[in-house]
mmCIF file of C-alpha atoms in Angstrom:
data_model
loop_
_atom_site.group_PDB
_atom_site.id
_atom_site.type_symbol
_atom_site.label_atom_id
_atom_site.label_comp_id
_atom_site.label_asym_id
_atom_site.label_seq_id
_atom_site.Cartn_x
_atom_site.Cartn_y
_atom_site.Cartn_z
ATOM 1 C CA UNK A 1 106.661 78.531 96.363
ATOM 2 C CA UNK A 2 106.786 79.634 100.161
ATOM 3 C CA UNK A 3 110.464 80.260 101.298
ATOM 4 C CA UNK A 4 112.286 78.771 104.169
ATOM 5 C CA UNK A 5 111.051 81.492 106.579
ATOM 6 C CA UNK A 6 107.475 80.266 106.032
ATOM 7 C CA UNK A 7 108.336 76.812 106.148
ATOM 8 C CA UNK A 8 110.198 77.229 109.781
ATOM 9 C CA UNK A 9 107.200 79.499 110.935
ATOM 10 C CA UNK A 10 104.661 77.107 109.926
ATOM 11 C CA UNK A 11 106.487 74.537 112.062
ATOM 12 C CA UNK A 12 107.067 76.419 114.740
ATOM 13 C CA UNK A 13 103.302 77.536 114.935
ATOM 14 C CA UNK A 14 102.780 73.487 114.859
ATOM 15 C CA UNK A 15 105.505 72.940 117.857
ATOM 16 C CA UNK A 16 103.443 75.312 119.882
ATOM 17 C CA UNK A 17 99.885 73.871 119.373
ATOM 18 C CA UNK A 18 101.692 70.470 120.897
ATOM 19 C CA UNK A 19 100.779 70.224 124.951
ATOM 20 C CA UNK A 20 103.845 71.148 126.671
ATOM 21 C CA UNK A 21 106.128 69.131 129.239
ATOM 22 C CA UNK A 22 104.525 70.968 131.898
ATOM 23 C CA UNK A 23 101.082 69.462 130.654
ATOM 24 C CA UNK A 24 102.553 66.511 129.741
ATOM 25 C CA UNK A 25 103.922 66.149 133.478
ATOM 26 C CA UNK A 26 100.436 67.567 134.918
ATOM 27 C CA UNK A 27 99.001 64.151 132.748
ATOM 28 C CA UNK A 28 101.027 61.696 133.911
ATOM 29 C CA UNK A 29 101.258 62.153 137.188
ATOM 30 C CA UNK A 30 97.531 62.684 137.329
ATOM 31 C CA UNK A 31 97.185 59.285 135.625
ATOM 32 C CA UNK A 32 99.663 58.092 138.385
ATOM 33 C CA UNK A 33 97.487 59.203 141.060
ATOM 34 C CA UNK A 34 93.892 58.390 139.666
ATOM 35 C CA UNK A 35 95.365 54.440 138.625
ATOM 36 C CA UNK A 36 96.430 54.319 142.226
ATOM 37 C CA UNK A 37 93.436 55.072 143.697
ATOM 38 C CA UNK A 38 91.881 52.812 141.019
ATOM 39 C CA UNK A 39 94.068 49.576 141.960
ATOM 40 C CA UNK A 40 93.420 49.978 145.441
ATOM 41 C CA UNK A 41 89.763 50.643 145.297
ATOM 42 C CA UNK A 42 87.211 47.345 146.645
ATOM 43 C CA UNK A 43 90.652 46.033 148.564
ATOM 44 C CA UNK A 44 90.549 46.968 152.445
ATOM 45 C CA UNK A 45 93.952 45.389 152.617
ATOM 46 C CA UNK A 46 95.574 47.912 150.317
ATOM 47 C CA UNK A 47 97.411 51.301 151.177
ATOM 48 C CA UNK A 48 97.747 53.486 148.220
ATOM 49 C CA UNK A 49 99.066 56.348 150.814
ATOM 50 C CA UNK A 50 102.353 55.624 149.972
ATOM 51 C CA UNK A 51 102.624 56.258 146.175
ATOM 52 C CA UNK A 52 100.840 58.940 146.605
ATOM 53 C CA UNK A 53 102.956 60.236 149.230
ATOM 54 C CA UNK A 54 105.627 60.040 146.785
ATOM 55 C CA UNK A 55 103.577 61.876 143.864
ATOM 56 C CA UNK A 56 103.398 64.620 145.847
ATOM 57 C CA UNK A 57 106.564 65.012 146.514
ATOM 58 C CA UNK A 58 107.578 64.892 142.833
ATOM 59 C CA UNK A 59 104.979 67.239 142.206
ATOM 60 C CA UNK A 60 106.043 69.939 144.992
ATOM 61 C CA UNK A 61 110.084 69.192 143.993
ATOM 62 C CA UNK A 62 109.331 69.847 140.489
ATOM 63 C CA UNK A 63 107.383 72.755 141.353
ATOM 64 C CA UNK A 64 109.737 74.561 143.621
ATOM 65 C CA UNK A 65 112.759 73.591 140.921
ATOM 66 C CA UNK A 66 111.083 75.575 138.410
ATOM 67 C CA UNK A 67 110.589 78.161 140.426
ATOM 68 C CA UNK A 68 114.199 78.456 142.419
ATOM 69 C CA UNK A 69 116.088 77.550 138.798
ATOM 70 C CA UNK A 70 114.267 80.636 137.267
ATOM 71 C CA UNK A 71 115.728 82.768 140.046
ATOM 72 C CA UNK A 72 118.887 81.411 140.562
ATOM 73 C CA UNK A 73 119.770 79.374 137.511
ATOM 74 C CA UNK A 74 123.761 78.875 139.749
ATOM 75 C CA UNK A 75 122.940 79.447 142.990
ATOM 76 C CA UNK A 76 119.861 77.221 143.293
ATOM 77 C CA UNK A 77 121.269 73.380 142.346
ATOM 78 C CA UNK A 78 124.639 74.817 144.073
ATOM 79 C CA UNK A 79 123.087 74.983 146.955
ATOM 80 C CA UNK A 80 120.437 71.544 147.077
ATOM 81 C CA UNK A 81 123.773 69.887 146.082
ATOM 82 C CA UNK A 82 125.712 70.736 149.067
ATOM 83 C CA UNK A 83 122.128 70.684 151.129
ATOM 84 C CA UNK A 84 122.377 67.130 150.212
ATOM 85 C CA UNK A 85 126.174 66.177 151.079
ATOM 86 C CA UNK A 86 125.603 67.936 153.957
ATOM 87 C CA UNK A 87 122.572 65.955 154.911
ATOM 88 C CA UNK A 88 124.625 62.525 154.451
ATOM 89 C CA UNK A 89 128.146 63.992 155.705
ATOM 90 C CA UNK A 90 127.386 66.173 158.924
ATOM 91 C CA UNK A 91 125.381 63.422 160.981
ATOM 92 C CA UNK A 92 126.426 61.239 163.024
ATOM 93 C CA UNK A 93 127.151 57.823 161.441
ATOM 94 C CA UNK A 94 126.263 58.958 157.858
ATOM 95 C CA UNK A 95 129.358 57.897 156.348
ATOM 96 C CA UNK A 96 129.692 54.828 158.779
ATOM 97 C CA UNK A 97 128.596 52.208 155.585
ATOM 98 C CA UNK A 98 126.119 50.945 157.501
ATOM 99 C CA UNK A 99 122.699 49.395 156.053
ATOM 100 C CA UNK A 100 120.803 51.803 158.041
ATOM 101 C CA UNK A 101 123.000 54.473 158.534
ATOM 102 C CA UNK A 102 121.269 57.883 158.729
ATOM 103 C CA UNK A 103 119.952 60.123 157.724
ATOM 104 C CA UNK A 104 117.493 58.193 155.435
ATOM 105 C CA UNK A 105 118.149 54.933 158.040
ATOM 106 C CA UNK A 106 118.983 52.852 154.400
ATOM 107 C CA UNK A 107 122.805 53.462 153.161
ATOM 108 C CA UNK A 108 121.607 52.910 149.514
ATOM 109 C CA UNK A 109 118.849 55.524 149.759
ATOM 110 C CA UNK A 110 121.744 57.785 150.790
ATOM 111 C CA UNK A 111 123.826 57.296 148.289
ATOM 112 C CA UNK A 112 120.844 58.085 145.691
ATOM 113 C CA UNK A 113 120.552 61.219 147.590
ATOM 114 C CA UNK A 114 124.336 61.864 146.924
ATOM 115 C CA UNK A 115 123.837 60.600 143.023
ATOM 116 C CA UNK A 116 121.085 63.447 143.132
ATOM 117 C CA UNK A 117 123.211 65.900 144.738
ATOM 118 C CA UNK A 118 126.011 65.616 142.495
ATOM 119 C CA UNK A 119 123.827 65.839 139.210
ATOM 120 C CA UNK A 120 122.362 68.995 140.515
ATOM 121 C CA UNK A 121 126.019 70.100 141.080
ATOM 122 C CA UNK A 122 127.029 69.414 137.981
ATOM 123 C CA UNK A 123 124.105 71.495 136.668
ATOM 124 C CA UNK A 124 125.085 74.118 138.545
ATOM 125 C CA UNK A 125 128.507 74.346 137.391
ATOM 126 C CA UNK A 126 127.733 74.550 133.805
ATOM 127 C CA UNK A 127 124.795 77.545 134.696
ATOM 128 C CA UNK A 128 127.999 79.145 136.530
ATOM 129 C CA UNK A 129 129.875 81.642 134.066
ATOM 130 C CA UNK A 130 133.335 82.146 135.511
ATOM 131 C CA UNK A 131 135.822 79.418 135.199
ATOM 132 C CA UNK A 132 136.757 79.490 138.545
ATOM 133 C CA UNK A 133 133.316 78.671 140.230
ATOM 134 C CA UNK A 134 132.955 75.909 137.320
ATOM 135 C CA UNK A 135 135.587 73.912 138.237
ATOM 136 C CA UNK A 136 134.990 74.383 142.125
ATOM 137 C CA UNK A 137 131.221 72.855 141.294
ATOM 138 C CA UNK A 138 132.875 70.158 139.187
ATOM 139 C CA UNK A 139 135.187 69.015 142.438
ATOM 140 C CA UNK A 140 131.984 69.351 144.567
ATOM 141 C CA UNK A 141 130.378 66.988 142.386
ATOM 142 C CA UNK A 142 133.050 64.654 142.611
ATOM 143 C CA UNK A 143 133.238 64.975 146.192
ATOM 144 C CA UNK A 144 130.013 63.877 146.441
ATOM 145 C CA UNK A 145 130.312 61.355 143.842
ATOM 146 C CA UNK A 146 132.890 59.965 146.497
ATOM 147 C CA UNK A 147 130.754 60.019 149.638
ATOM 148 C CA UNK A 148 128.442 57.470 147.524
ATOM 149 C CA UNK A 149 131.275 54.845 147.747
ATOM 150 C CA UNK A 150 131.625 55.878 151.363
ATOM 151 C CA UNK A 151 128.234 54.526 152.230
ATOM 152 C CA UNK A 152 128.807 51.530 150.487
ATOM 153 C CA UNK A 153 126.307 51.587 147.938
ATOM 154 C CA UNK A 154 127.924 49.741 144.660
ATOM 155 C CA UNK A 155 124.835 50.908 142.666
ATOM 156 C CA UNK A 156 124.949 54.503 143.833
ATOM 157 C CA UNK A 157 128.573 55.074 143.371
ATOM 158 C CA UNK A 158 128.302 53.649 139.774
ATOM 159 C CA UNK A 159 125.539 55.614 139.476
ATOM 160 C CA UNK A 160 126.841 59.092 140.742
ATOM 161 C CA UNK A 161 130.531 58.130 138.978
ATOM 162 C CA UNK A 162 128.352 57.932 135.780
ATOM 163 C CA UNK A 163 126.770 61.368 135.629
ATOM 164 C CA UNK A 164 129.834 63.147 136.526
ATOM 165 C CA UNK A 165 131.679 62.200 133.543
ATOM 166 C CA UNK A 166 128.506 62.410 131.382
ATOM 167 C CA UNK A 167 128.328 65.786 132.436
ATOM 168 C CA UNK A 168 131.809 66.575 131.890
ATOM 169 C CA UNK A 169 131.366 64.693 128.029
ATOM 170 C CA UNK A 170 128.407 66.749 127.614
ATOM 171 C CA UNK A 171 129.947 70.063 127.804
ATOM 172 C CA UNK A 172 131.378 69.480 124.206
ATOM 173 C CA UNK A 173 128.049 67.877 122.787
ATOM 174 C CA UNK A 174 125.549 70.320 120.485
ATOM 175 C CA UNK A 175 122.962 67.848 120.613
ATOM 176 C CA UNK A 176 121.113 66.364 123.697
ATOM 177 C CA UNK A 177 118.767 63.670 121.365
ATOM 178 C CA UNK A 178 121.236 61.355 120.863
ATOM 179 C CA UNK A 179 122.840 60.817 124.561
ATOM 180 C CA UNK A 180 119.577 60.647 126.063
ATOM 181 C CA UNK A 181 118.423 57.984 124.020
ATOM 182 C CA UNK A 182 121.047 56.110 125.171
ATOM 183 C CA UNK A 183 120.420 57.335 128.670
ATOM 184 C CA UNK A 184 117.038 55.996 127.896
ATOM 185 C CA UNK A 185 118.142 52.161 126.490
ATOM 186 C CA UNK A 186 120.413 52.492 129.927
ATOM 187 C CA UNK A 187 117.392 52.207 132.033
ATOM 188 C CA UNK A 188 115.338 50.026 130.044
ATOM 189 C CA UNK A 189 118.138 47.724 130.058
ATOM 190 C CA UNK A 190 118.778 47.598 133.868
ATOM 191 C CA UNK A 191 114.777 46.819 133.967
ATOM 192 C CA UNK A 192 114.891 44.213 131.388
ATOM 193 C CA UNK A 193 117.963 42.679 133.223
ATOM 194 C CA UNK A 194 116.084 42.576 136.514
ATOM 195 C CA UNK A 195 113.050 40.554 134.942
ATOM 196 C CA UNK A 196 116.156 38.033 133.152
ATOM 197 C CA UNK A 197 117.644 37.720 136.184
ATOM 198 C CA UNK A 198 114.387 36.743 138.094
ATOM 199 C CA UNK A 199 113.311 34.555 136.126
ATOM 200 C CA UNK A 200 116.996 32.520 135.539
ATOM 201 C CA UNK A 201 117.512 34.003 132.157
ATOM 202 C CA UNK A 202 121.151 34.984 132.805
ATOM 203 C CA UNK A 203 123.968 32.822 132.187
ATOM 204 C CA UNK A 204 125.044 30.597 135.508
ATOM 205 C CA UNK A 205 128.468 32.152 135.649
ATOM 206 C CA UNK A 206 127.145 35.753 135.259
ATOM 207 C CA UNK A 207 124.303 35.177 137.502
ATOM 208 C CA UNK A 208 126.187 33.952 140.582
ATOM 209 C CA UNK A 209 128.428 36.707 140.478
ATOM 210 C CA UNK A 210 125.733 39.070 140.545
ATOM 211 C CA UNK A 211 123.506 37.415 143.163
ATOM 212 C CA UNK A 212 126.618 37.250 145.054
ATOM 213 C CA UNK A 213 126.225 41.073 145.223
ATOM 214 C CA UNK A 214 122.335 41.671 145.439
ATOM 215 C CA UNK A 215 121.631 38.621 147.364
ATOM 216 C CA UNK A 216 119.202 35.591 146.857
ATOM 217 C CA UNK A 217 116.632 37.098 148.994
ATOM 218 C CA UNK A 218 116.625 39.970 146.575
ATOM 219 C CA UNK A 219 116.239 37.947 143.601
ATOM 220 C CA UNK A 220 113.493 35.583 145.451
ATOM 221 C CA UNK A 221 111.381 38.755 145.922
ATOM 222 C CA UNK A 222 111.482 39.478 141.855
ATOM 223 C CA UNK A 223 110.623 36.157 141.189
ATOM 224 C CA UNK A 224 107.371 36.584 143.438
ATOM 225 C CA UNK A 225 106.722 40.418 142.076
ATOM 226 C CA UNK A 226 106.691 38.389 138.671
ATOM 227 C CA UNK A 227 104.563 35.500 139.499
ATOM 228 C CA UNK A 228 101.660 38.423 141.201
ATOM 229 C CA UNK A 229 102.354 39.625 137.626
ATOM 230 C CA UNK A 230 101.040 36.758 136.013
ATOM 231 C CA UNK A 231 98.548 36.028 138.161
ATOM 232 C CA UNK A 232 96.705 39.837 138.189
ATOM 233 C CA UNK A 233 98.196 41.363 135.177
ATOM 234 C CA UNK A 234 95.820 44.404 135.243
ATOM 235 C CA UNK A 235 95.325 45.577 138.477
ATOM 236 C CA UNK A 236 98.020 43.976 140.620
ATOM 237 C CA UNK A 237 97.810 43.343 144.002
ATOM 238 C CA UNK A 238 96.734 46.429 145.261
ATOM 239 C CA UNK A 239 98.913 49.326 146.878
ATOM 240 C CA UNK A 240 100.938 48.605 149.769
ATOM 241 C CA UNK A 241 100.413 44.799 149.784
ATOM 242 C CA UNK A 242 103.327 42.618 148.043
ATOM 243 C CA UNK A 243 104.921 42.396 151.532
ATOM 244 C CA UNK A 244 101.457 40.258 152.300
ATOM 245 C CA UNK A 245 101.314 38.057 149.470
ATOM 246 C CA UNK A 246 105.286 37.371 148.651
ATOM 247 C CA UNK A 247 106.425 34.780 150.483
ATOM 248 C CA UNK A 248 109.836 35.474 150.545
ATOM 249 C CA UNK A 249 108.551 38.909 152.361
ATOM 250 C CA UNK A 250 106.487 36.724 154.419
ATOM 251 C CA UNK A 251 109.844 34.529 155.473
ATOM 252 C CA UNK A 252 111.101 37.931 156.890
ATOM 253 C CA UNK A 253 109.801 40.890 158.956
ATOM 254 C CA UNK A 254 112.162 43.463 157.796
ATOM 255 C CA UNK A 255 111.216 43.182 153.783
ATOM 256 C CA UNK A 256 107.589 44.724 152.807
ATOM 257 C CA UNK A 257 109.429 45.723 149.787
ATOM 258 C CA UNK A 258 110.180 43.791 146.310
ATOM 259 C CA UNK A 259 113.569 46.018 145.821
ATOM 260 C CA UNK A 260 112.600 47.079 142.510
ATOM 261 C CA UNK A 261 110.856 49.902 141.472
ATOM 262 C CA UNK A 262 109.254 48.718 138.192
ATOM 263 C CA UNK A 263 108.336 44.835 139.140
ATOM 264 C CA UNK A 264 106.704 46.487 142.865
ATOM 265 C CA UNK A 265 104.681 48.649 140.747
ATOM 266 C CA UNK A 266 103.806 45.802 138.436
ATOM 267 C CA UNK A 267 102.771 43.587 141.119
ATOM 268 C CA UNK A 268 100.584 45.775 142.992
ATOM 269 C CA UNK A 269 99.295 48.432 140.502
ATOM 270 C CA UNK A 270 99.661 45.293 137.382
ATOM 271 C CA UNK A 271 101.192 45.990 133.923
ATOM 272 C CA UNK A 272 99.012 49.530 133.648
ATOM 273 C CA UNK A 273 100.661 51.069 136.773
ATOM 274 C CA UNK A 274 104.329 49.867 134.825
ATOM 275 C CA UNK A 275 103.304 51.461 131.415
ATOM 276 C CA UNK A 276 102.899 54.678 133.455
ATOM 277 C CA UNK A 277 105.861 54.565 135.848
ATOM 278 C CA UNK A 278 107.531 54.144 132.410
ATOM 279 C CA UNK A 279 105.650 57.091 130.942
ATOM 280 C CA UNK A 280 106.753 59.307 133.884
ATOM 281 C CA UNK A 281 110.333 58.526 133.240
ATOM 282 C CA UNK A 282 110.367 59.120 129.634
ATOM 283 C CA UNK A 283 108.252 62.444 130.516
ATOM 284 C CA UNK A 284 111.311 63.289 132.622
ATOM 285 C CA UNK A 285 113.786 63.409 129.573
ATOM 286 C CA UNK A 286 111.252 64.668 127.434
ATOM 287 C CA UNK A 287 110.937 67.955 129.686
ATOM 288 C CA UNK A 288 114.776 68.008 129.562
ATOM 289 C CA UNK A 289 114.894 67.766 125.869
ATOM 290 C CA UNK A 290 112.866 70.549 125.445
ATOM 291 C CA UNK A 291 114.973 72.451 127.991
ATOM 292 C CA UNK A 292 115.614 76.014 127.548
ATOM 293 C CA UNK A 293 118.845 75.137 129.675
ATOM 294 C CA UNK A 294 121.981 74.730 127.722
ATOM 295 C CA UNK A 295 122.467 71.318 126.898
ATOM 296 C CA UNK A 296 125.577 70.741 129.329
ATOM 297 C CA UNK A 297 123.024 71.418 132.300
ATOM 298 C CA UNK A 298 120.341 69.088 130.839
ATOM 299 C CA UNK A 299 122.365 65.946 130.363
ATOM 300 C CA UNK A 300 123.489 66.012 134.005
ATOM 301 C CA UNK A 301 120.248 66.239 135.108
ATOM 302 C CA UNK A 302 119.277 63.691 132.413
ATOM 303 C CA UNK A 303 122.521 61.406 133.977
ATOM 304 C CA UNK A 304 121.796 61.789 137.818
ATOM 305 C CA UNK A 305 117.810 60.898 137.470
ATOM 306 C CA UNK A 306 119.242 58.104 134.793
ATOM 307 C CA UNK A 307 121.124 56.915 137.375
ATOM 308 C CA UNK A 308 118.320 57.068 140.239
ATOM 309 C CA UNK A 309 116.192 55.023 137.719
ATOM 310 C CA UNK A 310 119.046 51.790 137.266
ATOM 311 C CA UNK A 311 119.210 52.245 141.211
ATOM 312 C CA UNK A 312 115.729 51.685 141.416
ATOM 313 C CA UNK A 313 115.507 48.953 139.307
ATOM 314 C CA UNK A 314 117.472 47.016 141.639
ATOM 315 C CA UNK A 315 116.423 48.681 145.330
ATOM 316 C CA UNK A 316 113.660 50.521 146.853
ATOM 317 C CA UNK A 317 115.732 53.753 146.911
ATOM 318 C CA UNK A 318 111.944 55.507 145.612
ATOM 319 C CA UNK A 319 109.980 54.467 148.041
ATOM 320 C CA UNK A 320 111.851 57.300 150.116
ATOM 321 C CA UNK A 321 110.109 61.163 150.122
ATOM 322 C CA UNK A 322 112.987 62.783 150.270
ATOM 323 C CA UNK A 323 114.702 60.997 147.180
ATOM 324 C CA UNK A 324 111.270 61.472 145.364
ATOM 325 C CA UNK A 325 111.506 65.109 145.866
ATOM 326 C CA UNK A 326 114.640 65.243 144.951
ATOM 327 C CA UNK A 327 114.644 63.900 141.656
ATOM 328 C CA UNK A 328 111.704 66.242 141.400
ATOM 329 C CA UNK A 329 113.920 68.827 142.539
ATOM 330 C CA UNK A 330 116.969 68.444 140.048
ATOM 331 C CA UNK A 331 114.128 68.050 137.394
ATOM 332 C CA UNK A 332 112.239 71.128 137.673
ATOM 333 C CA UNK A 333 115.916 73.070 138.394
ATOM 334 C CA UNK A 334 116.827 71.829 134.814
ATOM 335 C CA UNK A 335 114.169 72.710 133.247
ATOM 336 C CA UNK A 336 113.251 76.127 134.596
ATOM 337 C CA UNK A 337 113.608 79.297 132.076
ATOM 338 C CA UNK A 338 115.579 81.786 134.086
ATOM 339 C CA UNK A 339 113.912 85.110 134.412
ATOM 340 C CA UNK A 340 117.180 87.263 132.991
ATOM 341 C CA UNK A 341 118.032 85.260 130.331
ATOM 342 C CA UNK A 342 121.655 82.822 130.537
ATOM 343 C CA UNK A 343 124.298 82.569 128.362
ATOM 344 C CA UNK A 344 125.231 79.232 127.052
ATOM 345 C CA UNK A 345 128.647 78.108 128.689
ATOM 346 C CA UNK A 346 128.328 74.484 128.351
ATOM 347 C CA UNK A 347 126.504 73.958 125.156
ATOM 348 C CA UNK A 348 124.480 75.271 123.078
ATOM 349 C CA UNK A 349 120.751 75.893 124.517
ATOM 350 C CA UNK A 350 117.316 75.269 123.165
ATOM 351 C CA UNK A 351 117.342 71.505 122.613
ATOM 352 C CA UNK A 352 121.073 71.787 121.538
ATOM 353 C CA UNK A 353 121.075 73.415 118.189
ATOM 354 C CA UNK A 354 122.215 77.006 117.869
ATOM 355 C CA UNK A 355 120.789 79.254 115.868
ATOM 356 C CA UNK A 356 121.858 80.107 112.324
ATOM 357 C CA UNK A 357 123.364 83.120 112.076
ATOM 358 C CA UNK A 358 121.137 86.013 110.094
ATOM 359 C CA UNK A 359 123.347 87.708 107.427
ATOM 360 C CA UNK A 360 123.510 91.617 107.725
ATOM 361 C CA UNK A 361 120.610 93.607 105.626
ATOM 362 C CA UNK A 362 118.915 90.506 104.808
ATOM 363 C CA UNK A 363 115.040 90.949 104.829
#
């Protein structure tokens, strides 16, 4: 009868045969790229420089995360959180409210900026080991959590409110499964309330109040992303060309977007291009579940990019580079091993479990 040691070594020799996160990643957004390029291929019309635009930048804010979080576990998301209330708060008109207030030139795209920011402060508080610098991070977060409502995004304050008291719940959690599976149902319920809402779904009471607050226009340019849907299920419209066949785009200039994230990508890449934008996201808390990073500092990065991801089921807040890296960005910083080690101050680390303890002179 093998004992406990070989059963735990046998697993973990399984564990490590399985491809990584960074693999994992590599594949999706590979997959990302090559459908892409596949949807847009025999179709002049279409533009497929614009996802992949914003593949890249996930790619190279990921990449540079890893790399800065391994070096600086604090310092690093300390300082791309203040980089990015900074970025919002020291230009003119940033905190005017304004739909295209700078520096993005879209107030909600701002505000997702800010959500990002404060996650990545949040994450930085809990890498921080003295008490003092913790709670200073915390009230940085929260400052920033309070520029969101400044811009007047509804979604992005919610959103950045959100992940600052997940993070501070997290701080007394052991285990990160649990909360990010209901991060996870979060998301897929904001997408599943877009389609209802599209297609009339929602009860009239419930729906006027929240048309009243994304607008009809919005809702008009689901219901078209839907009916593309149906009508090229596999390989959409093409990249880059709802605003051509929408016709509530059509009925104004301004919107070449369908304000959603997931029904855009269904309507121009079809219901493939969705099954991987869906892939990517659950790759996201994936990599964060496997986090070396003590658990506190992966479910704020898990809340903030939860948070980007009901935003963008409801605005085109990803269509923007500098968002895209970003969320890139806070990913890679939360799930980069850093090079001397780190205590665990807010949580246990290692997927949230702590290690049993190994009784003296045992063999």
């Amino acid at each position: 009868m093998r004992g406990s040691g070989d059963v735990s070594g046998a697993a973990a020799a399984r564990r490590s045969r399985l491809p990584g996160p960074d693999a994992a990643g590599a594949a999706v957004l590979a997959a990302c790229a090559v459908w892409t390029l596949a949807a847009a291929h025999g179709r002049d019309a279409a533009r497929p420089e614009g996802v992949l635009l914003a593949l890249l930048a996930v790619a190279a804010g990921y990449g540079a995360g890893r790399v800065a979080g391994a070096l600086l576990p604090a310092a690093a998301p300390a300082a791309a959180a203040v980089a990015a209330g900074l970025a919002v708060a020291a230009v003119p008109g940033g905190l005017s409210g304004g739909a295209l207030a700078p520096p993005l030139h879209y107030g909600n795209a701002d505000a997702a900026l800010l959500c990002l920011g404060a996650g990545a402060a949040c994450c930085a508080a809990w890498s921080a080991r003295r008490p003092p610098v913790r709670v200073g991070l915390l009230l940085l977060a929260g400052v920033l959590a309070g520029l969101t409502a400044a811009v007047g995004s509804a979604a992005g304050s919610a959103a950045a409110a959100g992940t600052v008291l997940v993070s501070c719940a997290a701080a007394r959690l052991r285990r990160r499964g649990p909360l990010l599976a209901v991060l996870a149902l979060c998301a897929v319920l904001a997408g599943v309330g877009t389609v209802a809402l599209a297609r009339g779904a929602v009860p009239q009471p419930l729906r006027a109040h929240l048309v009243a607050g994304l607008s009809e226009r919005r809702v008009a340019l689901w219901d078209d992303a839907l009916a593309q849907v149906r009508l090229h299920p596999l390989r959409g419209v093409g990249p880059g060309r709802f605003g051509e066949v929408s016709p509530a785009a059509r009925a104004d200039r301004d919107t070449a977007k369908a304000h959603s994230a997931p029904l855009q990508q269904a309507a121009e890449q079809g219901l493939p291009g969705l099954a991987l934008l869906v892939c990517a996201f659950a790759w996201a808390l994936w990599t964060l579940l496997r986090s070396p990073r003590p658990t506190a500092v992966a479910l704020s990065a898990a809340a903030a990019l939860t948070g980007l991801a009901v935003q963008a089921c409801v605005d085109w807040v990803l269509s923007f580079a500098a968002v895209s890296a970003g969320a890139g960005l806070l990913l890679g910083l939360a799930a980069a091993r850093p090079t001397g080690g780190e205590g665990a101050p807010g949580g246990a680390s290692g997927g949230g479990r702590e290690r049993p303890r190994t009784r003296a002179g045992a063999g």
